[in-house]
Tab-separated table of C-alpha atoms and ligand atoms in Angstrom:
chain	number	residue	atom	x	y	z
A	254	UNK	CA	0.239	-1.964	-12.571
A	255	UNK	CA	-1.177	1.359	-11.485
A	256	UNK	CA	-4.192	0.870	-9.267
A	257	UNK	CA	-6.909	3.479	-9.081
A	258	UNK	CA	-7.809	5.018	-5.757
A	259	UNK	CA	-11.433	5.228	-4.669
A	260	UNK	CA	-12.341	7.378	-1.673
A	261	UNK	CA	-15.403	6.990	0.536
A	262	UNK	CA	-16.735	10.270	1.917
A	263	UNK	CA	-19.737	11.219	4.007
A	264	UNK	CA	-20.825	12.466	7.402
A	265	UNK	CA	-19.935	10.514	10.547
A	266	UNK	CA	-22.201	7.537	11.288
A	267	UNK	CA	-23.715	7.188	7.856
A	268	UNK	CA	-22.022	3.791	7.552
A	269	UNK	CA	-18.766	4.491	5.709
A	270	UNK	CA	-16.705	1.956	7.592
A	271	UNK	CA	-19.477	-0.647	7.402
A	272	UNK	CA	-19.606	-0.123	3.651
A	273	UNK	CA	-15.809	-0.277	3.471
A	274	UNK	CA	-15.688	-3.598	5.291
A	275	UNK	CA	-18.347	-5.023	3.013
A	276	UNK	CA	-16.489	-3.953	-0.078
A	277	UNK	CA	-13.117	-5.204	1.122
A	278	UNK	CA	-14.598	-8.443	2.388
A	279	UNK	CA	-12.379	-11.252	3.420
A	280	UNK	CA	-9.116	-9.518	2.552
A	281	UNK	CA	-9.095	-8.097	6.057
A	282	UNK	CA	-8.320	-11.442	7.590
A	283	UNK	CA	-5.214	-11.954	5.490
A	284	UNK	CA	-3.289	-9.109	7.051
A	285	UNK	CA	-4.367	-9.720	10.611
A	286	UNK	CA	-0.888	-10.518	11.863
A	287	UNK	CA	0.851	-7.556	10.277
A	288	UNK	CA	1.426	-4.985	13.008
A	289	UNK	CA	-0.293	-1.683	12.525
A	290	UNK	CA	-2.727	-2.927	9.932
A	291	UNK	CA	-5.460	-4.446	12.056
A	292	UNK	CA	-6.707	-1.578	14.136
A	293	UNK	CA	-8.718	1.132	12.475
A	294	UNK	CA	-8.012	-0.109	9.035
A	295	UNK	CA	-8.709	2.609	6.532
A	296	UNK	CA	-7.642	1.298	3.189
A	297	UNK	CA	-7.485	-1.946	1.353
A	298	UNK	CA	-7.528	-3.383	-2.112
A	299	UNK	CA	-10.501	-4.967	-3.682
A	300	UNK	CA	-10.988	-6.673	-6.997
A	301	UNK	CA	-14.237	-6.096	-8.788
A	302	UNK	CA	-15.177	-7.037	-12.338
A	303	UNK	CA	-11.556	-7.786	-13.082
A	304	UNK	CA	-10.262	-4.446	-11.876
A	305	UNK	CA	-8.249	-4.023	-8.710
A	306	UNK	CA	-8.552	-0.724	-6.924
A	307	UNK	CA	-7.640	0.704	-3.546
A	308	UNK	CA	-10.528	1.776	-1.382
A	309	UNK	CA	-10.052	4.382	1.334
A	310	UNK	CA	-12.331	5.346	4.157
A	311	UNK	CA	-11.527	9.045	4.450
A	312	UNK	CA	-13.781	9.311	7.488
A	313	UNK	CA	-11.228	7.423	9.509
A	314	UNK	CA	-8.371	9.653	8.497
A	315	UNK	CA	-9.095	12.219	11.165
A	316	UNK	CA	-6.012	12.864	13.199
A	317	UNK	CA	-7.172	14.872	16.143
A	318	UNK	CA	-7.540	18.252	14.578
A	319	UNK	CA	-9.690	20.698	16.460
A	320	UNK	CA	-11.821	21.436	13.412
A	321	UNK	CA	-15.537	21.625	13.717
A	322	UNK	CA	-17.377	18.739	12.154
A	323	UNK	CA	-18.504	20.432	8.976
A	324	UNK	CA	-15.031	21.701	8.262
A	325	UNK	CA	-13.640	18.241	8.783
A	326	UNK	CA	-16.105	16.530	6.520
A	327	UNK	CA	-15.597	19.161	3.871
A	328	UNK	CA	-11.840	18.719	4.147
A	329	UNK	CA	-12.288	14.999	3.545
A	330	UNK	CA	-14.239	15.712	0.408
A	331	UNK	CA	-11.552	18.085	-0.778
A	332	UNK	CA	-8.857	15.538	-0.125
A	333	UNK	CA	-10.858	12.956	-2.030
A	334	UNK	CA	-11.222	15.292	-4.972
A	335	UNK	CA	-7.536	16.070	-4.997
A	336	UNK	CA	-6.283	12.529	-4.783
A	337	UNK	CA	-8.877	9.916	-5.649
A	338	UNK	CA	-9.805	8.639	-9.098
A	339	UNK	CA	-13.426	8.140	-8.074
A	340	UNK	CA	-15.499	9.020	-5.017
A	341	UNK	CA	-18.226	7.107	-3.231
A	342	UNK	CA	-20.413	9.574	-1.364
A	343	UNK	CA	-22.458	7.902	1.361
A	344	UNK	CA	-25.624	9.358	2.841
A	345	UNK	CA	-28.097	7.960	5.348
A	346	UNK	CA	-31.786	7.364	4.555
A	347	UNK	CA	-32.646	7.282	8.254
A	348	UNK	CA	-31.387	10.830	8.750
A	349	UNK	CA	-32.635	11.902	5.337
A	350	UNK	CA	-31.095	14.793	3.470
A	351	UNK	CA	-29.356	17.155	5.916
A	352	UNK	CA	-27.464	20.414	5.348
A	353	UNK	CA	-24.060	18.732	5.735
A	354	UNK	CA	-24.922	16.479	2.768
A	355	UNK	CA	-25.585	19.589	0.675
A	356	UNK	CA	-22.260	20.914	1.824
A	357	UNK	CA	-20.353	17.834	0.736
A	358	UNK	CA	-22.291	17.652	-2.527
A	359	UNK	CA	-21.345	21.268	-3.165
A	360	UNK	CA	-17.677	20.384	-2.915
A	361	UNK	CA	-18.050	17.221	-4.978
A	362	UNK	CA	-19.920	18.964	-7.783
A	363	UNK	CA	-16.823	21.009	-8.486
A	364	UNK	CA	-14.881	17.971	-9.655
A	365	UNK	CA	-14.991	16.135	-12.936
A	366	UNK	CA	-14.085	12.927	-11.187
A	367	UNK	CA	-16.827	10.334	-11.018
A	368	UNK	CA	-19.001	10.542	-7.903
A	369	UNK	CA	-21.182	7.569	-6.989
A	370	UNK	CA	-23.920	8.487	-4.557
A	371	UNK	CA	-25.003	5.725	-2.177
A	372	UNK	CA	-28.007	6.107	0.117
A	373	UNK	CA	-27.137	3.767	2.963
A	374	UNK	CA	-29.245	2.031	5.613
A	375	UNK	CA	-31.856	1.283	2.951
A	376	UNK	CA	-32.453	-2.032	4.668
A	377	UNK	CA	-35.985	-2.631	3.348
A	378	UNK	CA	-38.355	-1.522	0.611
A	379	UNK	CA	-39.803	1.351	2.555
A	380	UNK	CA	-36.395	2.757	3.350
A	381	UNK	CA	-35.267	2.244	-0.231
A	382	UNK	CA	-38.075	4.553	-1.290
A	383	UNK	CA	-36.527	7.272	0.874
A	384	UNK	CA	-33.391	7.081	-1.204
A	385	UNK	CA	-35.152	9.067	-3.941
A	386	UNK	CA	-34.837	12.155	-1.810
A	387	UNK	CA	-31.118	12.288	-2.527
A	388	UNK	CA	-31.618	12.980	-6.243
A	389	UNK	CA	-32.017	16.541	-5.052
A	390	UNK	CA	-28.259	16.717	-4.529
A	391	UNK	CA	-27.797	16.841	-8.278
A	392	UNK	CA	-25.132	14.166	-8.402
A	393	UNK	CA	-26.934	11.828	-10.746
A	394	UNK	CA	-27.966	8.277	-9.988
A	395	UNK	CA	-28.732	7.386	-6.358
A	396	UNK	CA	-27.821	3.851	-5.296
A	397	UNK	CA	-29.828	2.503	-2.365
A	398	UNK	CA	-27.573	0.372	-0.202
A	399	UNK	CA	-27.713	-1.581	3.007
A	400	UNK	CA	-24.144	-1.987	4.117
A	401	UNK	CA	-25.442	-3.890	7.079
A	402	UNK	CA	-27.085	-6.576	4.936
A	403	UNK	CA	-24.789	-6.172	1.981
A	404	UNK	CA	-27.509	-5.325	-0.510
A	405	UNK	CA	-26.769	-2.750	-3.197
A	406	UNK	CA	-23.023	-2.785	-2.494
A	407	UNK	CA	-22.362	-4.742	-5.696
A	408	UNK	CA	-24.249	-2.150	-7.762
A	409	UNK	CA	-22.159	0.642	-6.271
A	410	UNK	CA	-18.939	-1.219	-7.056
A	411	UNK	CA	-20.182	-1.918	-10.603
A	412	UNK	CA	-20.784	1.794	-11.046
A	413	UNK	CA	-17.349	2.628	-9.639
A	414	UNK	CA	-15.552	0.256	-12.002
A	415	UNK	CA	-17.579	1.501	-14.967
A	416	UNK	CA	-16.775	5.109	-14.119
A	417	UNK	CA	-13.065	4.739	-13.475
A	418	UNK	CA	-10.935	6.197	-16.220
A	419	UNK	CA	-9.030	3.505	-18.070
A	420	UNK	CA	-5.364	4.308	-17.729
A	421	UNK	CA	-3.250	3.242	-20.637
A	422	UNK	CA	-0.074	1.680	-19.301
A	423	UNK	CA	1.949	2.964	-22.248
A	424	UNK	CA	1.466	6.473	-20.976
A	425	UNK	CA	3.893	5.778	-18.198
A	426	UNK	CA	7.525	6.617	-18.833
A	427	UNK	CA	10.000	3.758	-18.794
A	428	UNK	CA	12.332	3.028	-15.927
A	429	UNK	CA	12.626	1.874	-12.356
A	430	UNK	CA	9.663	3.377	-10.570
A	431	UNK	CA	10.548	4.806	-7.184
A	432	UNK	CA	8.181	6.535	-4.750
A	433	UNK	CA	9.209	8.747	-1.847
A	434	UNK	CA	6.618	8.602	0.924
A	435	UNK	CA	6.404	9.630	4.554
A	436	UNK	CA	4.651	11.865	7.002
A	437	UNK	CA	4.554	15.634	6.517
A	438	UNK	CA	7.800	17.394	7.456
A	439	UNK	CA	9.873	14.254	7.452
A	440	UNK	CA	12.026	15.792	4.725
A	441	UNK	CA	10.646	14.360	1.473
A	442	UNK	CA	10.962	17.538	-0.487
A	443	UNK	CA	14.450	18.242	0.793
A	444	UNK	CA	15.560	14.685	-0.035
A	445	UNK	CA	14.003	14.916	-3.482
A	446	UNK	CA	15.921	18.101	-4.173
A	447	UNK	CA	19.123	16.563	-2.880
A	448	UNK	CA	18.717	13.572	-5.165
A	449	UNK	CA	17.926	15.749	-8.156
A	450	UNK	CA	20.919	17.920	-7.344
A	451	UNK	CA	23.401	15.036	-7.468
A	452	UNK	CA	25.572	14.926	-10.552
A	453	UNK	CA	24.594	11.300	-11.135
A	454	UNK	CA	21.014	12.377	-11.584
A	455	UNK	CA	20.167	13.762	-14.991
A	456	UNK	CA	16.611	14.954	-15.040
A	457	UNK	CA	14.971	14.469	-18.401
A	458	UNK	CA	12.748	17.216	-19.607
A	459	UNK	CA	10.064	15.306	-21.404
A	460	UNK	CA	6.864	17.105	-22.129
A	461	UNK	CA	4.234	14.654	-21.012
A	462	UNK	CA	0.600	13.959	-20.634
A	463	UNK	CA	-1.088	15.101	-17.459
A	464	UNK	CA	-0.226	11.820	-15.830
A	465	UNK	CA	3.463	12.127	-16.650
A	466	UNK	CA	3.525	15.576	-15.166
A	467	UNK	CA	3.162	13.977	-11.754
A	468	UNK	CA	6.461	12.201	-12.143
A	469	UNK	CA	10.098	13.113	-12.515
A	470	UNK	CA	11.937	10.952	-15.060
A	471	UNK	CA	15.704	10.930	-14.718
A	472	UNK	CA	18.736	8.783	-15.267
A	473	UNK	CA	20.833	7.670	-12.318
A	474	UNK	CA	24.286	6.428	-13.261
A	475	UNK	CA	22.904	5.874	-16.708
A	476	UNK	CA	19.836	3.918	-15.629
A	477	UNK	CA	16.369	5.255	-16.373
A	478	UNK	CA	14.431	6.021	-13.211
A	479	UNK	CA	11.031	7.551	-12.622
A	480	UNK	CA	10.370	9.235	-9.305
A	481	UNK	CA	6.614	8.860	-9.073
A	482	UNK	CA	4.177	11.444	-7.788
A	483	UNK	CA	6.865	14.000	-7.138
A	484	UNK	CA	4.503	16.794	-8.122
A	485	UNK	CA	2.666	16.108	-4.867
A	486	UNK	CA	5.871	16.536	-2.905
A	487	UNK	CA	6.684	19.839	-4.496
A	488	UNK	CA	3.194	21.207	-4.320
A	489	UNK	CA	3.324	21.724	-0.605
A	490	UNK	CA	0.494	23.188	1.396
A	491	UNK	CA	-2.028	22.675	-1.359
A	492	UNK	CA	-4.492	21.540	1.244
A	493	UNK	CA	-3.737	23.040	4.622
A	494	UNK	CA	-6.489	21.619	6.713
A	495	UNK	CA	-6.125	18.075	5.638
A	496	UNK	CA	-2.339	17.813	5.502
A	497	UNK	CA	-2.162	14.572	7.437
A	498	UNK	CA	-4.959	12.902	5.560
A	499	UNK	CA	-3.666	14.242	2.299
A	500	UNK	CA	-0.279	12.729	2.923
A	501	UNK	CA	-1.694	9.272	3.589
A	502	UNK	CA	-3.699	9.320	0.383
A	503	UNK	CA	-0.752	10.643	-1.531
A	504	UNK	CA	1.432	7.909	-0.118
A	505	UNK	CA	-1.000	5.149	-1.123
A	506	UNK	CA	-1.314	6.548	-4.577
A	507	UNK	CA	2.434	6.754	-5.015
A	508	UNK	CA	2.916	3.215	-3.663
A	509	UNK	CA	0.388	1.857	-6.143
A	510	UNK	CA	2.410	3.281	-9.000
A	511	UNK	CA	5.874	2.286	-7.792
A	512	UNK	CA	8.169	-0.751	-7.801
A	513	UNK	CA	10.335	0.434	-4.925
A	514	UNK	CA	9.108	2.646	-2.099
A	515	UNK	CA	11.389	4.848	-0.033
A	516	UNK	CA	9.620	5.268	3.289
A	517	UNK	CA	11.075	8.242	5.114
A	518	UNK	CA	11.138	8.161	8.898
A	519	UNK	CA	12.001	11.092	11.125
A	520	UNK	CA	15.037	10.105	13.210
A	521	UNK	CA	13.792	12.134	16.148
A	522	UNK	CA	10.262	10.729	16.145
A	523	UNK	CA	11.040	7.148	15.197
A	524	UNK	CA	8.396	4.920	13.637
A	525	UNK	CA	4.891	6.216	14.227
A	526	UNK	CA	1.640	4.278	13.924
A	527	UNK	CA	1.083	5.878	10.555
A	528	UNK	CA	4.513	4.763	9.342
A	529	UNK	CA	3.696	1.202	10.435
A	530	UNK	CA	0.392	1.403	8.571
A	531	UNK	CA	2.116	2.480	5.396
A	532	UNK	CA	4.759	-0.236	5.775
A	533	UNK	CA	1.970	-2.802	6.237
A	534	UNK	CA	0.301	-1.571	3.084
A	535	UNK	CA	3.543	-1.858	1.111
A	536	UNK	CA	3.977	-5.428	2.328
A	537	UNK	CA	0.417	-6.324	1.467
A	538	UNK	CA	0.860	-4.838	-1.964
A	539	UNK	CA	4.112	-6.811	-2.428
A	540	UNK	CA	6.086	-3.698	-3.280
A	541	UNK	CA	9.757	-3.344	-2.419
A	542	UNK	CA	10.664	-1.147	0.515
A	543	UNK	CA	13.698	0.806	1.660
A	544	UNK	CA	13.460	2.492	5.026
A	545	UNK	CA	15.182	5.862	5.060
A	546	UNK	CA	15.766	7.388	8.489
A	547	UNK	CA	16.197	11.090	7.774
A	548	UNK	CA	17.476	13.981	9.933
A	549	UNK	CA	20.251	11.751	11.243
A	550	UNK	CA	22.279	14.960	11.715
A	551	UNK	CA	19.861	16.014	14.447
A	552	UNK	CA	20.347	12.875	16.546
A	553	UNK	CA	22.760	13.012	19.455
A	554	UNK	CA	25.016	10.083	18.817
A	555	UNK	CA	26.878	7.738	21.056
A	556	UNK	CA	28.804	4.619	20.201
A	557	UNK	CA	25.797	2.359	19.570
A	558	UNK	CA	23.097	4.805	18.578
A	559	UNK	CA	22.660	3.427	15.071
A	560	UNK	CA	22.571	-0.195	16.241
A	561	UNK	CA	20.014	0.675	18.884
A	562	UNK	CA	17.891	2.437	16.312
A	563	UNK	CA	18.107	-0.532	14.005
A	564	UNK	CA	17.136	-2.954	16.759
A	565	UNK	CA	14.105	-0.877	17.634
A	566	UNK	CA	12.988	-0.541	14.013
A	567	UNK	CA	13.454	-4.273	13.418
A	568	UNK	CA	11.243	-4.963	16.415
A	569	UNK	CA	8.557	-2.618	15.191
A	570	UNK	CA	8.632	-4.023	11.673
A	571	UNK	CA	9.385	-7.593	12.598
A	572	UNK	CA	7.389	-8.940	9.697
A	573	UNK	CA	9.910	-7.464	7.319
A	574	UNK	CA	13.395	-8.315	8.566
A	575	UNK	CA	14.640	-8.050	4.980
A	576	UNK	CA	14.085	-4.290	4.678
A	577	UNK	CA	17.270	-2.249	4.237
A	578	UNK	CA	17.585	0.714	6.604
A	579	UNK	CA	19.570	3.817	5.704
A	580	UNK	CA	20.494	6.677	8.016
A	581	UNK	CA	20.701	9.900	6.065
A	582	UNK	CA	20.475	13.634	6.306
A	583	UNK	CA	18.794	15.484	3.496
A	584	UNK	CA	20.019	18.669	5.173
A	585	UNK	CA	23.747	17.871	5.127
A	586	UNK	CA	23.659	15.367	2.261
A	587	UNK	CA	24.948	12.538	4.465
A	588	UNK	CA	24.602	9.197	2.601
A	589	UNK	CA	21.995	10.643	0.263
A	590	UNK	CA	23.610	9.047	-2.782
A	591	UNK	CA	23.188	5.634	-1.142
A	592	UNK	CA	19.447	6.109	-1.247
A	593	UNK	CA	19.221	5.770	-5.018
A	594	UNK	CA	21.934	3.119	-5.166
A	595	UNK	CA	20.015	1.014	-2.660
A	596	UNK	CA	16.702	1.506	-4.425
A	597	UNK	CA	18.223	0.347	-7.721
A	598	UNK	CA	19.910	-2.649	-6.121
A	599	UNK	CA	16.632	-3.644	-4.479
A	600	UNK	CA	14.791	-3.369	-7.745
A	601	UNK	CA	17.415	-5.466	-9.540
A	602	UNK	CA	17.091	-8.229	-6.958
A	603	UNK	CA	13.329	-8.029	-7.111
A	604	UNK	CA	13.287	-8.940	-10.776
A	605	UNK	CA	15.615	-11.949	-10.478
A	606	UNK	CA	14.537	-15.241	-11.897
A	607	UNK	CA	15.852	-18.176	-9.912
A	608	UNK	CA	16.948	-21.076	-12.108
A	609	UNK	CA	14.699	-24.035	-11.270
A	610	UNK	CA	17.599	-26.467	-10.906
A	611	UNK	CA	19.362	-24.256	-8.363
A	612	UNK	CA	16.140	-23.678	-6.477
A	613	UNK	CA	15.514	-27.410	-6.142
A	614	UNK	CA	19.098	-28.026	-5.047
A	615	UNK	CA	18.669	-25.403	-2.368
A	616	UNK	CA	15.397	-26.928	-1.183
A	617	UNK	CA	16.932	-30.412	-1.051
A	618	UNK	CA	19.829	-29.072	0.976
A	619	UNK	CA	17.538	-27.141	3.326
A	620	UNK	CA	15.472	-30.254	3.987
A	621	UNK	CA	18.563	-32.336	4.633
A	622	UNK	CA	19.753	-29.856	7.233
A	623	UNK	CA	16.484	-29.340	8.995
A	624	UNK	CA	13.792	-31.956	8.647
A	625	UNK	CA	10.313	-30.778	7.632
A	626	UNK	CA	7.601	-30.945	10.303
A	627	UNK	CA	5.211	-33.821	10.691
A	628	UNK	CA	1.754	-34.076	12.132
A	629	UNK	CA	-0.091	-37.208	13.303
A	630	UNK	CA	2.626	-39.437	11.939
A	631	UNK	CA	2.675	-37.799	8.514
A	632	UNK	CA	5.770	-35.911	7.444
A	633	UNK	CA	5.811	-32.987	5.034
A	634	UNK	CA	7.507	-34.043	1.794
A	635	UNK	CA	8.733	-31.796	-0.999
A	636	UNK	CA	8.535	-32.843	-4.659
A	637	UNK	CA	9.445	-29.840	-6.668
A	638	UNK	CA	9.859	-26.068	-6.433
A	639	UNK	CA	9.648	-23.411	-9.110
A	640	UNK	CA	9.377	-19.652	-9.524
A	641	UNK	CA	6.453	-19.017	-11.865
A	642	UNK	CA	6.430	-15.244	-11.453
A	643	UNK	CA	8.962	-12.463	-10.948
A	644	UNK	CA	6.804	-9.497	-10.025
A	645	UNK	CA	6.274	-10.066	-7.152
A	646	UNK	CA	8.739	-12.934	-6.819
A	647	UNK	CA	6.592	-16.007	-6.286
A	648	UNK	CA	7.853	-19.444	-5.398
A	649	UNK	CA	5.633	-22.481	-5.516
A	650	UNK	CA	6.470	-25.668	-3.641
A	651	UNK	CA	4.740	-28.878	-4.619
A	652	UNK	CA	4.355	-30.969	-1.491
A	653	UNK	CA	2.501	-34.045	-0.311
A	654	UNK	CA	0.132	-32.153	1.956
A	655	UNK	CA	0.091	-28.366	2.283
A	656	UNK	CA	-1.576	-28.579	5.678
A	657	UNK	CA	1.666	-29.883	7.154
A	658	UNK	CA	3.513	-26.652	6.333
A	659	UNK	CA	4.136	-24.808	9.527
A	660	UNK	CA	4.743	-21.070	9.581
A	661	UNK	CA	8.178	-21.531	11.140
A	662	UNK	CA	9.216	-23.947	8.404
A	663	UNK	CA	8.018	-21.545	5.768
A	664	UNK	CA	10.096	-18.832	7.421
A	665	UNK	CA	13.080	-21.180	7.442
A	666	UNK	CA	12.785	-21.822	3.691
A	667	UNK	CA	12.350	-18.127	3.018
A	668	UNK	CA	15.496	-17.389	4.997
A	669	UNK	CA	17.461	-19.975	3.015
A	670	UNK	CA	16.240	-18.446	-0.256
A	671	UNK	CA	17.180	-14.967	0.912
A	672	UNK	CA	20.622	-16.107	2.071
A	673	UNK	CA	21.292	-17.289	-1.433
A	674	UNK	CA	19.495	-14.780	-3.658
A	675	UNK	CA	18.975	-11.776	-1.420
A	676	UNK	CA	15.716	-10.229	-2.545
A	677	UNK	CA	16.676	-7.417	-0.215
A	678	UNK	CA	13.722	-5.112	0.476
A	679	UNK	CA	11.244	-7.298	-1.407
A	680	UNK	CA	8.422	-9.418	0.010
A	681	UNK	CA	8.422	-12.977	-1.320
A	682	UNK	CA	5.289	-14.923	-2.073
A	683	UNK	CA	5.666	-18.550	-0.998
A	684	UNK	CA	2.924	-20.969	-2.012
A	685	UNK	CA	2.524	-24.610	-1.119
A	686	UNK	CA	0.462	-26.919	-3.296
A	687	UNK	CA	-0.651	-30.206	-1.828
A	688	UNK	CA	-1.211	-33.322	-3.869
A	689	UNK	CA	-4.885	-33.836	-3.103
A	690	UNK	CA	-5.616	-30.433	-4.461
A	691	UNK	CA	-3.833	-31.122	-7.726
A	692	UNK	CA	-5.700	-34.364	-8.252
A	693	UNK	CA	-9.054	-32.714	-7.789
A	694	UNK	CA	-8.405	-30.153	-10.495
B	714	GDP	P1	-19.137	5.834	9.665
B	714	GDP	O1	-18.931	6.747	10.827
B	714	GDP	O2	-19.699	6.592	8.500
B	714	GDP	O3	-17.936	5.039	9.281
B	714	GDP	O4	-20.310	4.819	10.072
B	714	GDP	P2	-20.222	3.305	10.612
B	714	GDP	O5	-19.897	2.373	9.515
B	714	GDP	O6	-19.385	3.268	11.820
B	714	GDP	O7	-21.756	3.044	10.971
B	714	GDP	C1	-22.441	3.853	11.905
B	714	GDP	C2	-23.620	3.065	12.455
B	714	GDP	O8	-24.558	2.790	11.445
B	714	GDP	C3	-23.226	1.718	13.019
B	714	GDP	O9	-23.952	1.487	14.196
B	714	GDP	C4	-23.609	0.750	11.928
B	714	GDP	O10	-23.922	-0.531	12.437
B	714	GDP	C5	-24.825	1.398	11.341
B	714	GDP	N1	-25.037	1.037	9.940
B	714	GDP	C6	-24.114	1.023	8.941
B	714	GDP	N2	-24.665	0.615	7.786
B	714	GDP	C7	-25.960	0.344	8.045
B	714	GDP	C8	-27.065	-0.118	7.242
B	714	GDP	O11	-26.948	-0.386	6.058
B	714	GDP	N3	-28.253	-0.264	7.883
B	714	GDP	C9	-28.418	0.020	9.210
B	714	GDP	N4	-29.623	-0.152	9.720
B	714	GDP	N5	-27.405	0.450	9.969
B	714	GDP	C10	-26.187	0.620	9.421
B	715	GDP	P1	8.237	17.151	3.650
B	715	GDP	O1	6.990	17.731	4.225
B	715	GDP	O2	8.342	15.695	4.014
B	715	GDP	O3	8.440	17.394	2.196
B	715	GDP	O4	9.448	17.829	4.455
B	715	GDP	P2	10.452	19.004	4.033
B	715	GDP	O5	11.447	18.519	3.046
B	715	GDP	O6	9.670	20.204	3.645
B	715	GDP	O7	11.188	19.254	5.404
B	715	GDP	C1	10.496	19.611	6.568
B	715	GDP	C2	11.419	20.305	7.538
B	715	GDP	O8	12.436	19.405	8.001
B	715	GDP	C3	12.137	21.496	6.934
B	715	GDP	O9	12.170	22.506	7.902
B	715	GDP	C4	13.536	20.972	6.651
B	715	GDP	O10	14.490	21.978	6.744
B	715	GDP	C5	13.715	19.935	7.752
B	715	GDP	N1	14.615	18.857	7.327
B	715	GDP	C6	14.500	18.088	6.218
B	715	GDP	N2	15.511	17.187	6.173
B	715	GDP	C7	16.270	17.390	7.267
B	715	GDP	C8	17.448	16.764	7.780
B	715	GDP	O11	18.024	15.830	7.218
B	715	GDP	N3	17.930	17.246	8.963
B	715	GDP	C9	17.330	18.271	9.632
B	715	GDP	N4	17.878	18.660	10.781
B	715	GDP	N5	16.225	18.877	9.171
B	715	GDP	C10	15.696	18.455	8.010
C-alpha cells in the first residue's frame, strides 16, 4: 500500500534523467495523453524484484530560483534526505571526481538512509575502471553504470530494493487515509487546523511509532480517519531553499500513503502546471481525488463566477471529469466541513463492489442503446463483465476481440457505470479481454 520514495541526486549533466528514463522504462508511454504528465516528467513508479517504488529525478525539480549551482545541488540532496526512503547518487566517470561531488557526498553522509552510488557514463571497460575513483567519497559500493546503454542499471535497482526498509503494514493506524496536498501557501496548514478544530473531528492521541507520528488519526462523525503526512504540513519552513521541490516530494509521498487525496488549489492562481502534474500522478496511481479550491473568500464574485471556474478546471483536467470540486475558505471556514464529508463519501464509493448480475444487465442495456463499434466487417461483441478488484475498482469485459474496442466506446461504458454507481472522485480501471488471448493461455 505505502510505496517507498527513491530520489536521484547529482550534478547537472551527469545523466540523472537518462538514468530515470531507463529505470522507469515503458511506463512513460502509458501516461502520454494525460495533460501535464508528458513534458519534463520527474517522477514515476517502477516495479523491481516485486517491489513497487516511486522514483524522482530531483535534478528536474528546479523552479527558477536564483541560487548558484552548488547551493541548488546541495538543496536537492537535502530534500532527498528529508523525504526519500533511499537515494541514488549519480556521478560521471567522464568528468571524474569533482568538488561538487564531495559536497553532495558530505550532505548524504549525514543521513542514515541508504545511499546507492552510481558512476554513470561507464560505457566500456576502460571507463568502468574509472569508477573506482569514486570509492574516495566514502559512501560504500560504487556501481558503474551506462544509462545510455542500460548496463549496470539493474544492479543499482537491485541494491535499492535490497536497501529499502521493509515497512510493516500493521504499523499504520486504521481508517480512511486522507492526504492534503498542494503548492506552498495554498492554505494546507490553515485548512488542516480548521478541520481539526471542527467539533465533528476528535483527534486521537495515540502514542505511535516514528511512522505514525507523521499522521493525525481522528474520528469524523464517528468514522476513523487518518490524515497522512500532516507532520510535514505543520513543520513549515524546515527547508527554506527547496520549498517548492520539498512540497512536490512531500505531496508524492503523501499520495502514496493515501486512499483519497485532497488537492488544494489557490482560487486566485487557478490550476498551475505543478497542480496538473500532481493530478496526473494521482490518476496514474489510481488514487481518489477531491479538488479543493481554497481562498474562495478572496475571489471577486459575480453571478457565474463559480460555474466559470468549474468550466475552466474541467477543461484543464479533462481526463478526470468525475473529480468533485469544492470551493472553500480555510480563512473564514466557508464549506470546510464539506471537505471531510466529500472525502468520506468518495472513499465509500471507491470501495463498492458491483454485483455481477447488475453489471451485466447494465452492459446489455448500454449495448442495446448504442451499438458497439465494428471494424472491417467485424462487430465488437460482449460476453460477460465482472469486477474482480475493488481497490482500485477494476472492471473486466470479456469480448470477442479487444482490438475492436474504441476509446470513445470505452468512455461511453465508463459513463454508464458512473451514472449508476457513481465512483465519484475515483479512477476506474476498465480492461477488455479478447477471446484469442484467452485461448492461447
Ligand atoms: P542530468 O542533467 O543529470 O539529468 O543529465 P542527462 O540525463 O540530461 O544527461 C546529460 C548528457 O549525458 C546527455 O547528453 C546524455 O545523453 C548523456 N549521458 C547520459 N548517460 C550517459 C551514459 O551512460 N553514457 C554517455 N556516454 N552519455 C550519457
Ligand atoms: P500552506 O503553505 O499550504 O500550509 O499554506 P498556509 O496554510 O500556511 O497559508 C498560506 C497563506 O495563505 C497564509 O498567509 C494564510 O493566511 C493564507 N490563507 C490560507 N487560507 C486562506 C483562505 O481561505 N483565504 C485567504 N484569503 N487566505 C488564506
